[in-house]
């Protein structure tokens, strides 16, 4: 499987949970003409064979079961400094529910409904005592098809009234 973009940016996000990448063989991260930036708000750990580099709370911790070899022509010890990188702001998404009322504006409790998002996600249930549906959430603003009245819920087929 390949994910390719011949032109333009590719952005992959887990907006409300973890994102995990794993490989049984090699995992290669490269930038052919730019830089690679890895940042974390709380802690960043690079580990291999029991050795590790941990960045946390403004500190750098090195640890290993063997030796630390420093190979360089020169080494300078300078005063403290820091680099602030802006955190990624995750979109909160869009959401809301519906309230089913009659022509007089009186909420209609215990009414079966089905909500279908533009992405094809389906949420169905029965309105609560205030005529409210469960909230429906989407990552971008989109049209939600609302069906209410006698709809197919839990395998029972009935007539339905639709609205958008």
CSV table of N, CA and C in Angstrom, one decimal:
chain,number,residue,atom,x,y,z
A,1,UNK,N,0.9,-1.2,0.0
A,1,UNK,CA,0.0,0.0,0.0
A,1,UNK,C,0.9,1.2,0.0
A,2,UNK,N,0.5,2.2,-0.8
A,2,UNK,CA,1.3,3.5,-0.8
A,2,UNK,C,0.3,4.6,-0.6
A,3,UNK,N,0.8,5.7,0.0
A,3,UNK,CA,0.2,6.9,0.2
A,3,UNK,C,1.1,8.0,-0.5
A,4,UNK,N,0.7,8.5,-1.6
A,4,UNK,CA,1.5,9.4,-2.4
A,4,UNK,C,0.7,10.7,-2.7
A,5,UNK,N,1.5,11.8,-2.7
A,5,UNK,CA,0.9,13.1,-3.2
A,5,UNK,C,1.9,13.7,-4.1
A,6,UNK,N,1.6,13.7,-5.4
A,6,UNK,CA,2.6,14.2,-6.4
A,6,UNK,C,2.8,15.7,-6.1
A,7,UNK,N,1.8,16.4,-5.6
A,7,UNK,CA,1.9,17.8,-5.3
A,7,UNK,C,1.1,18.1,-4.1
A,8,UNK,N,1.6,19.1,-3.3
A,8,UNK,CA,0.8,19.5,-2.1
A,8,UNK,C,1.2,18.8,-0.8
A,9,UNK,N,0.7,19.2,0.2
A,9,UNK,CA,1.0,18.8,1.6
A,9,UNK,C,0.1,17.5,1.9
A,10,UNK,N,0.7,16.6,2.7
A,10,UNK,CA,0.0,15.5,3.2
A,10,UNK,C,0.0,15.7,4.8
A,11,UNK,N,-1.2,15.6,5.4
A,11,UNK,CA,-1.3,15.9,6.8
A,11,UNK,C,-2.1,14.7,7.4
A,12,UNK,N,-1.5,14.0,8.3
A,12,UNK,CA,-2.2,12.9,9.0
A,12,UNK,C,-2.4,13.2,10.4
A,13,UNK,N,-3.6,13.1,11.0
A,13,UNK,CA,-3.8,13.5,12.4
A,13,UNK,C,-4.7,12.5,13.0
A,14,UNK,N,-4.5,12.2,14.3
A,14,UNK,CA,-5.4,11.5,15.2
A,14,UNK,C,-5.9,12.6,16.1
A,15,UNK,N,-7.1,13.2,15.8
A,15,UNK,CA,-7.5,14.4,16.5
A,15,UNK,C,-8.0,14.2,17.9
A,16,UNK,N,-8.3,13.0,18.3
A,16,UNK,CA,-8.8,12.8,19.7
A,16,UNK,C,-8.2,11.6,20.4
A,17,UNK,N,-7.2,11.0,19.8
A,17,UNK,CA,-6.6,9.8,20.4
A,17,UNK,C,-5.2,9.6,19.9
A,18,UNK,N,-4.6,8.5,20.2
A,18,UNK,CA,-3.2,8.2,19.8
A,18,UNK,C,-3.0,7.9,18.3
A,19,UNK,N,-1.8,8.1,17.8
A,19,UNK,CA,-1.5,7.8,16.4
A,19,UNK,C,-0.3,6.9,16.6
A,20,UNK,N,-0.3,5.7,16.0
A,20,UNK,CA,0.8,4.7,16.1
A,20,UNK,C,1.3,4.3,14.8
A,21,UNK,N,2.6,4.2,14.6
A,21,UNK,CA,3.3,3.7,13.4
A,21,UNK,C,4.1,2.5,13.9
A,22,UNK,N,4.0,1.4,13.2
A,22,UNK,CA,4.8,0.2,13.6
A,22,UNK,C,5.3,-0.5,12.3
A,23,UNK,N,6.4,-1.1,12.4
A,23,UNK,CA,6.9,-1.9,11.3
A,23,UNK,C,7.7,-3.1,11.8
A,24,UNK,N,7.4,-4.3,11.2
A,24,UNK,CA,8.2,-5.5,11.6
A,24,UNK,C,9.6,-5.4,11.1
A,25,UNK,N,9.9,-4.7,10.0
A,25,UNK,CA,11.2,-4.5,9.5
A,25,UNK,C,11.7,-3.1,9.8
A,26,UNK,N,12.1,-2.4,8.8
A,26,UNK,CA,12.7,-1.0,9.0
A,26,UNK,C,11.6,0.0,8.9
A,27,UNK,N,11.8,1.1,9.6
A,27,UNK,CA,11.0,2.3,9.5
A,27,UNK,C,11.9,3.5,9.2
A,28,UNK,N,11.6,4.1,8.0
A,28,UNK,CA,12.5,5.1,7.5
A,28,UNK,C,11.8,6.4,7.4
A,29,UNK,N,12.3,7.5,8.0
A,29,UNK,CA,11.7,8.8,8.0
A,29,UNK,C,12.8,9.7,7.4
A,30,UNK,N,12.5,10.4,6.3
A,30,UNK,CA,13.5,11.2,5.6
A,30,UNK,C,12.9,12.5,5.1
A,31,UNK,N,13.7,13.5,4.9
A,31,UNK,CA,13.3,14.7,4.2
A,31,UNK,C,14.4,14.9,3.1
A,32,UNK,N,14.0,14.8,1.8
A,32,UNK,CA,15.0,14.9,0.8
A,32,UNK,C,15.6,16.3,0.6
A,33,UNK,N,14.8,17.3,0.9
A,33,UNK,CA,15.3,18.7,0.6
A,33,UNK,C,15.1,19.6,1.8
A,34,UNK,N,14.6,19.1,2.9
A,34,UNK,CA,14.3,20.0,4.1
A,34,UNK,C,14.8,19.4,5.4
A,35,UNK,N,14.1,19.6,6.4
A,35,UNK,CA,14.5,19.2,7.7
A,35,UNK,C,13.4,18.2,8.3
A,36,UNK,N,13.7,17.5,9.3
A,36,UNK,CA,12.8,16.6,10.1
A,36,UNK,C,12.7,17.2,11.5
A,37,UNK,N,11.5,17.6,11.9
A,37,UNK,CA,11.3,18.1,13.2
A,37,UNK,C,10.4,17.1,14.0
A,38,UNK,N,10.8,16.6,15.1
A,38,UNK,CA,10.0,15.8,16.0
A,38,UNK,C,9.8,16.5,17.3
A,39,UNK,N,8.6,16.8,17.7
A,39,UNK,CA,8.4,17.5,18.9
A,39,UNK,C,7.2,16.9,19.7
A,40,UNK,N,7.3,17.1,21.0
A,40,UNK,CA,6.2,16.6,21.9
A,40,UNK,C,6.0,17.6,23.0
A,41,UNK,N,4.8,17.7,23.5
A,41,UNK,CA,4.5,18.6,24.6
A,41,UNK,C,5.1,18.1,25.9
A,42,UNK,N,5.1,16.8,26.2
A,42,UNK,CA,5.5,16.4,27.5
A,42,UNK,C,6.8,15.7,27.5
A,43,UNK,N,7.0,14.7,26.6
A,43,UNK,CA,8.3,13.9,26.7
A,43,UNK,C,8.6,13.3,25.3
A,44,UNK,N,9.8,13.2,25.0
A,44,UNK,CA,10.3,12.6,23.8
A,44,UNK,C,11.4,11.6,24.1
A,45,UNK,N,11.2,10.4,23.7
A,45,UNK,CA,12.2,9.3,24.0
A,45,UNK,C,12.7,8.7,22.7
A,46,UNK,N,14.0,8.5,22.6
A,46,UNK,CA,14.6,7.8,21.5
A,46,UNK,C,15.3,6.6,22.2
A,47,UNK,N,14.9,5.4,21.9
A,47,UNK,CA,15.4,4.2,22.6
A,47,UNK,C,15.8,3.1,21.6
A,48,UNK,N,16.9,2.4,21.9
A,48,UNK,CA,17.3,1.2,21.1
A,48,UNK,C,18.3,0.4,22.0
A,49,UNK,N,18.1,-0.9,22.0
A,49,UNK,CA,19.0,-1.8,22.7
A,49,UNK,C,19.2,-1.5,24.1
A,50,UNK,N,18.3,-0.9,24.8
A,50,UNK,CA,18.5,-0.6,26.2
A,50,UNK,C,19.0,0.8,26.4
A,51,UNK,N,19.6,1.4,25.4
A,51,UNK,CA,20.1,2.8,25.5
A,51,UNK,C,19.0,3.8,25.2
A,52,UNK,N,19.0,5.0,25.7
A,52,UNK,CA,18.0,5.9,25.4
A,52,UNK,C,18.4,7.4,25.6
A,53,UNK,N,17.7,8.2,24.9
A,53,UNK,CA,17.8,9.7,25.1
A,53,UNK,C,16.4,10.1,25.4
A,54,UNK,N,16.2,10.8,26.6
A,54,UNK,CA,14.9,11.2,27.0
A,54,UNK,C,15.0,12.8,27.2
A,55,UNK,N,14.0,13.4,26.5
A,55,UNK,CA,13.9,14.9,26.6
A,55,UNK,C,12.6,15.1,27.4
A,56,UNK,N,12.6,15.8,28.5
A,56,UNK,CA,11.4,15.9,29.3
A,56,UNK,C,11.6,17.1,30.3
A,57,UNK,N,10.7,18.0,30.4
A,57,UNK,CA,10.7,19.1,31.4
A,57,UNK,C,11.9,20.0,31.2
A,58,UNK,N,12.4,20.2,30.0
A,58,UNK,CA,13.6,21.0,29.8
A,58,UNK,C,14.9,20.3,30.0
A,59,UNK,N,14.9,19.0,30.3
A,59,UNK,CA,16.1,18.3,30.6
A,59,UNK,C,16.4,17.3,29.6
A,60,UNK,N,17.6,16.8,29.4
A,60,UNK,CA,18.0,15.8,28.6
A,60,UNK,C,18.7,14.7,29.4
A,61,UNK,N,18.1,13.5,29.3
A,61,UNK,CA,18.7,12.3,30.1
A,61,UNK,C,19.2,11.3,29.1
A,62,UNK,N,20.5,10.9,29.3
A,62,UNK,CA,21.1,9.8,28.5
A,62,UNK,C,21.2,8.6,29.4
A,63,UNK,N,21.0,7.5,28.9
A,63,UNK,CA,21.2,6.2,29.6
A,63,UNK,C,21.5,5.1,28.7
A,64,UNK,N,22.4,4.2,29.2
A,64,UNK,CA,22.7,3.0,28.4
A,64,UNK,C,23.3,1.9,29.3
A,65,UNK,N,23.2,0.7,28.8
A,65,UNK,CA,23.8,-0.4,29.6
A,65,UNK,C,25.3,-0.5,29.3
A,66,UNK,N,25.8,0.1,28.2
A,66,UNK,CA,27.2,0.1,27.8
A,66,UNK,C,27.9,1.4,28.0
A,67,UNK,N,28.7,1.8,27.0
A,67,UNK,CA,29.5,3.1,27.0
A,67,UNK,C,28.8,4.2,26.3
A,68,UNK,N,29.1,5.4,26.7
A,68,UNK,CA,28.7,6.6,25.9
A,68,UNK,C,30.0,7.1,25.3
A,69,UNK,N,30.1,7.1,24.0
A,69,UNK,CA,31.3,7.5,23.2
A,69,UNK,C,31.0,8.9,22.6
A,70,UNK,N,31.8,9.9,22.9
A,70,UNK,CA,31.6,11.2,22.3
A,70,UNK,C,32.8,11.4,21.4
A,71,UNK,N,32.5,11.5,20.1
A,71,UNK,CA,33.5,11.6,19.1
A,71,UNK,C,33.3,13.0,18.4
A,72,UNK,N,34.3,13.8,18.6
A,72,UNK,CA,34.2,15.2,18.0
A,72,UNK,C,35.6,15.8,18.1
A,73,UNK,N,35.8,16.8,17.2
A,73,UNK,CA,37.1,17.5,17.1
A,73,UNK,C,37.1,18.5,18.3
A,74,UNK,N,36.0,19.0,18.6
A,74,UNK,CA,35.9,20.0,19.7
A,74,UNK,C,34.6,19.9,20.4
A,75,UNK,N,34.5,20.3,21.7
A,75,UNK,CA,33.3,20.3,22.4
A,75,UNK,C,33.3,21.6,23.2
A,76,UNK,N,32.2,22.3,23.1
A,76,UNK,CA,32.0,23.6,23.8
A,76,UNK,C,30.9,23.5,24.8
A,77,UNK,N,31.1,23.9,26.0
A,77,UNK,CA,30.0,24.0,27.0
A,77,UNK,C,29.6,25.4,27.1
A,78,UNK,N,28.3,25.7,26.9
A,78,UNK,CA,27.8,27.1,26.9
A,78,UNK,C,26.7,27.2,27.9
A,79,UNK,N,26.2,28.4,28.1
A,79,UNK,CA,25.1,28.6,29.0
A,79,UNK,C,23.8,28.0,28.5
A,80,UNK,N,22.8,28.0,29.4
A,80,UNK,CA,21.5,27.4,29.0
A,80,UNK,C,20.8,28.2,28.0
A,81,UNK,N,20.0,27.5,27.2
A,81,UNK,CA,19.2,28.1,26.2
A,81,UNK,C,18.0,27.1,25.9
A,82,UNK,N,17.0,27.6,25.1
A,82,UNK,CA,15.9,26.7,24.8
A,82,UNK,C,15.4,27.0,23.4
A,83,UNK,N,14.6,26.2,22.9
A,83,UNK,CA,13.9,26.4,21.6
A,83,UNK,C,12.5,26.0,21.8
A,84,UNK,N,11.6,27.0,21.5
A,84,UNK,CA,10.2,26.8,21.6
A,84,UNK,C,9.6,26.5,20.3
A,85,UNK,N,8.9,25.4,20.2
A,85,UNK,CA,8.2,25.0,18.9
A,85,UNK,C,6.7,25.0,19.2
A,86,UNK,N,6.0,25.7,18.4
A,86,UNK,CA,4.5,25.7,18.6
A,86,UNK,C,3.9,24.3,18.5
A,87,UNK,N,3.0,24.1,19.5
A,87,UNK,CA,2.3,22.8,19.5
A,87,UNK,C,1.3,22.8,18.3
A,88,UNK,N,1.0,21.6,17.8
A,88,UNK,CA,-0.1,21.4,16.8
A,88,UNK,C,-1.4,21.6,17.5
A,89,UNK,N,-2.2,22.5,17.0
A,89,UNK,CA,-3.6,22.7,17.5
A,89,UNK,C,-4.5,21.8,16.8
A,90,UNK,N,-5.1,20.8,17.5
A,90,UNK,CA,-6.0,19.9,16.8
A,90,UNK,C,-7.4,20.5,16.7
A,91,UNK,N,-8.0,20.4,15.5
A,91,UNK,CA,-9.3,20.9,15.4
A,91,UNK,C,-10.3,20.2,16.3
A,92,UNK,N,-11.2,20.9,16.8
A,92,UNK,CA,-12.2,20.3,17.7
A,92,UNK,C,-13.3,19.6,17.0
A,93,UNK,N,-13.4,19.8,15.7
A,93,UNK,CA,-14.5,19.2,15.0
A,93,UNK,C,-15.8,20.0,15.1
A,94,UNK,N,-16.8,19.5,14.6
A,94,UNK,CA,-18.1,20.1,14.6
A,94,UNK,C,-19.1,19.1,15.1
A,95,UNK,N,-20.1,19.6,15.8
A,95,UNK,CA,-21.1,18.7,16.4
A,95,UNK,C,-22.3,19.4,16.8
A,96,UNK,N,-23.3,18.6,17.0
A,96,UNK,CA,-24.6,19.1,17.5
A,96,UNK,C,-25.6,18.1,17.4
A,97,UNK,N,-26.8,18.3,18.0
A,97,UNK,CA,-27.9,17.4,18.0
A,97,UNK,C,-29.1,18.1,17.4
A,98,UNK,N,-30.2,17.4,17.4
A,98,UNK,CA,-31.4,18.0,16.9
A,98,UNK,C,-32.5,17.8,18.0
A,99,UNK,N,-33.5,18.7,17.9
A,99,UNK,CA,-34.7,18.6,18.8
A,99,UNK,C,-35.9,18.5,17.9
A,100,UNK,N,-36.6,17.4,18.1
A,100,UNK,CA,-37.8,17.1,17.3
A,100,UNK,C,-39.0,17.8,18.0
A,101,UNK,N,-39.7,18.7,17.3
A,101,UNK,CA,-40.9,19.3,17.8
A,101,UNK,C,-42.0,19.2,16.8
A,102,UNK,N,-43.2,19.3,17.3
A,102,UNK,CA,-44.4,19.3,16.4
A,102,UNK,C,-44.6,20.7,15.9
A,103,UNK,N,-45.7,21.0,15.1
A,103,UNK,CA,-45.9,22.3,14.5
A,103,UNK,C,-46.0,23.4,15.5
A,104,UNK,N,-46.5,23.1,16.8
A,104,UNK,CA,-46.7,24.1,17.8
A,104,UNK,C,-45.4,24.3,18.6
A,105,UNK,N,-44.3,23.6,18.3
A,105,UNK,CA,-43.0,23.7,18.9
A,105,UNK,C,-42.9,22.9,20.2
A,106,UNK,N,-43.8,21.9,20.4
A,106,UNK,CA,-43.7,21.0,21.6
A,106,UNK,C,-42.8,19.9,21.3
A,107,UNK,N,-41.8,19.7,22.1
A,107,UNK,CA,-40.8,18.6,21.9
A,107,UNK,C,-41.5,17.2,21.8
A,108,UNK,N,-41.0,16.3,21.0
A,108,UNK,CA,-41.6,15.0,20.8
A,108,UNK,C,-40.6,13.9,21.3
A,109,UNK,N,-40.9,13.5,22.5
A,109,UNK,CA,-40.0,12.5,23.1
A,109,UNK,C,-40.3,11.1,22.5
A,110,UNK,N,-39.4,10.2,22.8
A,110,UNK,CA,-39.6,8.7,22.4
A,110,UNK,C,-39.9,8.5,20.9
A,111,UNK,N,-39.3,9.3,20.1
A,111,UNK,CA,-39.5,9.2,18.6
A,111,UNK,C,-38.3,8.6,18.0
A,112,UNK,N,-38.4,7.5,17.2
A,112,UNK,CA,-37.3,6.9,16.5
A,112,UNK,C,-36.7,7.9,15.5
A,113,UNK,N,-35.4,7.9,15.3
A,113,UNK,CA,-34.7,8.8,14.4
A,113,UNK,C,-33.5,8.1,13.8
A,114,UNK,N,-33.0,8.6,12.6
A,114,UNK,CA,-31.8,8.1,12.1
A,114,UNK,C,-31.1,9.4,11.5
A,115,UNK,N,-29.8,9.6,11.9
A,115,UNK,CA,-29.0,10.7,11.4
A,115,UNK,C,-27.9,10.1,10.5
A,116,UNK,N,-27.8,10.6,9.3
A,116,UNK,CA,-26.8,10.1,8.3
A,116,UNK,C,-25.9,11.3,7.9
A,117,UNK,N,-24.6,11.2,8.2
A,117,UNK,CA,-23.7,12.3,7.8
A,117,UNK,C,-23.3,12.2,6.3
A,118,UNK,N,-22.7,13.3,5.8
A,118,UNK,CA,-22.3,13.3,4.4
A,118,UNK,C,-21.2,12.2,4.2
A,119,UNK,N,-20.5,11.8,5.2
A,119,UNK,CA,-19.5,10.8,5.1
A,119,UNK,C,-20.1,9.4,5.1
A,120,UNK,N,-21.4,9.3,5.4
A,120,UNK,CA,-22.0,8.0,5.4
A,120,UNK,C,-22.2,7.4,6.8
A,121,UNK,N,-21.7,8.0,7.8
A,121,UNK,CA,-21.9,7.5,9.2
A,121,UNK,C,-23.4,7.6,9.6
A,122,UNK,N,-23.9,6.6,10.2
A,122,UNK,CA,-25.3,6.5,10.6
A,122,UNK,C,-25.4,6.4,12.1
A,123,UNK,N,-26.2,7.3,12.7
A,123,UNK,CA,-26.5,7.3,14.1
A,123,UNK,C,-28.0,7.2,14.3
A,124,UNK,N,-28.5,6.2,15.0
A,124,UNK,CA,-29.9,6.0,15.2
A,124,UNK,C,-30.2,5.8,16.6
A,125,UNK,N,-31.4,6.2,17.0
A,125,UNK,CA,-31.9,6.0,18.3
A,125,UNK,C,-33.3,6.5,18.5
A,126,UNK,N,-33.6,6.9,19.7
A,126,UNK,CA,-34.9,7.4,20.1
A,126,UNK,C,-34.7,8.7,20.8
A,127,UNK,N,-35.5,9.7,20.5
A,127,UNK,CA,-35.4,11.0,21.1
A,127,UNK,C,-35.6,10.9,22.6
A,128,UNK,N,-34.9,11.7,23.4
A,128,UNK,CA,-35.1,11.7,24.9
A,128,UNK,C,-36.4,12.4,25.3
A,129,UNK,N,-36.5,12.5,26.6
A,129,UNK,CA,-37.8,13.1,27.1
A,129,UNK,C,-38.0,14.6,26.7
A,130,UNK,N,-36.9,15.2,26.2
A,130,UNK,CA,-37.0,16.6,25.7
A,130,UNK,C,-37.0,16.7,24.2
A,131,UNK,N,-37.1,15.5,23.5
A,131,UNK,CA,-37.2,15.5,22.0
A,131,UNK,C,-35.8,15.6,21.4
A,132,UNK,N,-34.7,15.4,22.2
A,132,UNK,CA,-33.4,15.6,21.7
A,132,UNK,C,-32.8,14.3,21.1
A,133,UNK,N,-32.0,14.4,20.0
A,133,UNK,CA,-31.3,13.2,19.5
A,133,UNK,C,-29.9,13.2,20.2
A,134,UNK,N,-29.2,12.2,20.0
A,134,UNK,CA,-27.8,12.1,20.5
A,134,UNK,C,-27.0,13.1,19.6
A,135,UNK,N,-25.9,13.6,20.1
A,135,UNK,CA,-25.1,14.5,19.3
A,135,UNK,C,-24.5,13.8,18.2
A,136,UNK,N,-24.3,14.4,17.0
A,136,UNK,CA,-23.6,13.9,15.9
A,136,UNK,C,-22.4,14.8,15.7
A,137,UNK,N,-21.2,14.1,15.5
A,137,UNK,CA,-19.9,14.9,15.3
A,137,UNK,C,-19.3,14.6,14.0
A,138,UNK,N,-18.8,15.6,13.3
A,138,UNK,CA,-18.1,15.4,12.1
A,138,UNK,C,-16.8,16.3,12.2
A,139,UNK,N,-15.8,15.9,11.3
A,139,UNK,CA,-14.5,16.6,11.4
A,139,UNK,C,-14.6,17.9,10.6
A,140,UNK,N,-15.5,18.0,9.7
A,140,UNK,CA,-15.7,19.3,8.9
A,140,UNK,C,-17.2,19.6,8.9
A,141,UNK,N,-17.6,20.8,8.7
A,141,UNK,CA,-19.0,21.2,8.6
A,141,UNK,C,-19.6,20.4,7.4
A,142,UNK,N,-20.7,19.7,7.7
A,142,UNK,CA,-21.3,19.0,6.6
A,142,UNK,C,-22.8,18.9,6.8
A,143,UNK,N,-23.5,18.4,5.8
A,143,UNK,CA,-25.0,18.2,5.8
A,143,UNK,C,-25.2,16.9,6.5
A,144,UNK,N,-26.3,16.9,7.4
A,144,UNK,CA,-26.7,15.7,8.1
A,144,UNK,C,-28.1,15.4,7.7
A,145,UNK,N,-28.4,14.2,7.1
A,145,UNK,CA,-29.7,13.9,6.8
A,145,UNK,C,-30.4,13.4,8.0
A,146,UNK,N,-31.6,13.9,8.3
A,146,UNK,CA,-32.4,13.5,9.5
A,146,UNK,C,-33.6,12.8,9.1
A,147,UNK,N,-33.8,11.6,9.6
A,147,UNK,CA,-35.0,10.9,9.3
A,147,UNK,C,-35.7,10.6,10.7
A,148,UNK,N,-37.0,10.9,10.8
A,148,UNK,CA,-37.6,10.6,12.1
A,148,UNK,C,-39.0,10.1,11.9
A,149,UNK,N,-39.6,9.7,12.9
A,149,UNK,CA,-40.9,9.0,12.8
A,149,UNK,C,-40.7,7.6,13.0
A,150,UNK,N,-41.3,6.8,12.0
A,150,UNK,CA,-41.1,5.4,12.1
A,150,UNK,C,-40.0,4.9,11.1
A,151,UNK,N,-38.8,4.8,11.7
A,151,UNK,CA,-37.7,4.4,10.8
A,151,UNK,C,-37.2,3.0,11.3
A,152,UNK,N,-36.4,2.4,10.5
A,152,UNK,CA,-35.8,1.1,10.8
A,152,UNK,C,-34.8,1.2,11.9
A,153,UNK,N,-35.2,0.7,13.1
A,153,UNK,CA,-34.3,0.7,14.2
A,153,UNK,C,-34.2,-0.7,14.8
A,154,UNK,N,-33.1,-1.2,15.0
A,154,UNK,CA,-32.9,-2.6,15.6
A,154,UNK,C,-33.6,-3.6,14.8
A,155,UNK,N,-33.6,-3.5,13.4
A,155,UNK,CA,-34.2,-4.5,12.6
A,155,UNK,C,-35.7,-4.4,12.3
A,156,UNK,N,-36.4,-3.4,12.9
A,156,UNK,CA,-37.8,-3.3,12.6
A,156,UNK,C,-38.0,-2.2,11.5
A,157,UNK,N,-38.7,-2.5,10.4
A,157,UNK,CA,-38.9,-1.6,9.3
A,157,UNK,C,-40.3,-1.0,9.5
A,158,UNK,N,-40.3,0.4,9.4
A,158,UNK,CA,-41.6,1.1,9.5
A,158,UNK,C,-41.5,2.3,8.5
A,159,UNK,N,-42.6,3.0,8.4
A,159,UNK,CA,-42.6,4.2,7.6
A,159,UNK,C,-41.7,5.3,8.2
A,160,UNK,N,-41.3,6.3,7.4
A,160,UNK,CA,-40.4,7.3,7.9
A,160,UNK,C,-40.8,8.6,7.3
A,161,UNK,N,-40.4,9.7,8.0
A,161,UNK,CA,-40.5,11.1,7.5
A,161,UNK,C,-39.1,11.6,7.5
A,162,UNK,N,-38.7,12.2,6.4
A,162,UNK,CA,-37.3,12.7,6.3
A,162,UNK,C,-37.2,14.2,6.2
A,163,UNK,N,-36.1,14.7,6.6
A,163,UNK,CA,-35.8,16.1,6.6
A,163,UNK,C,-34.3,16.3,6.5
A,164,UNK,N,-33.9,17.5,6.0
A,164,UNK,CA,-32.4,17.8,6.0
A,164,UNK,C,-32.2,19.2,6.6
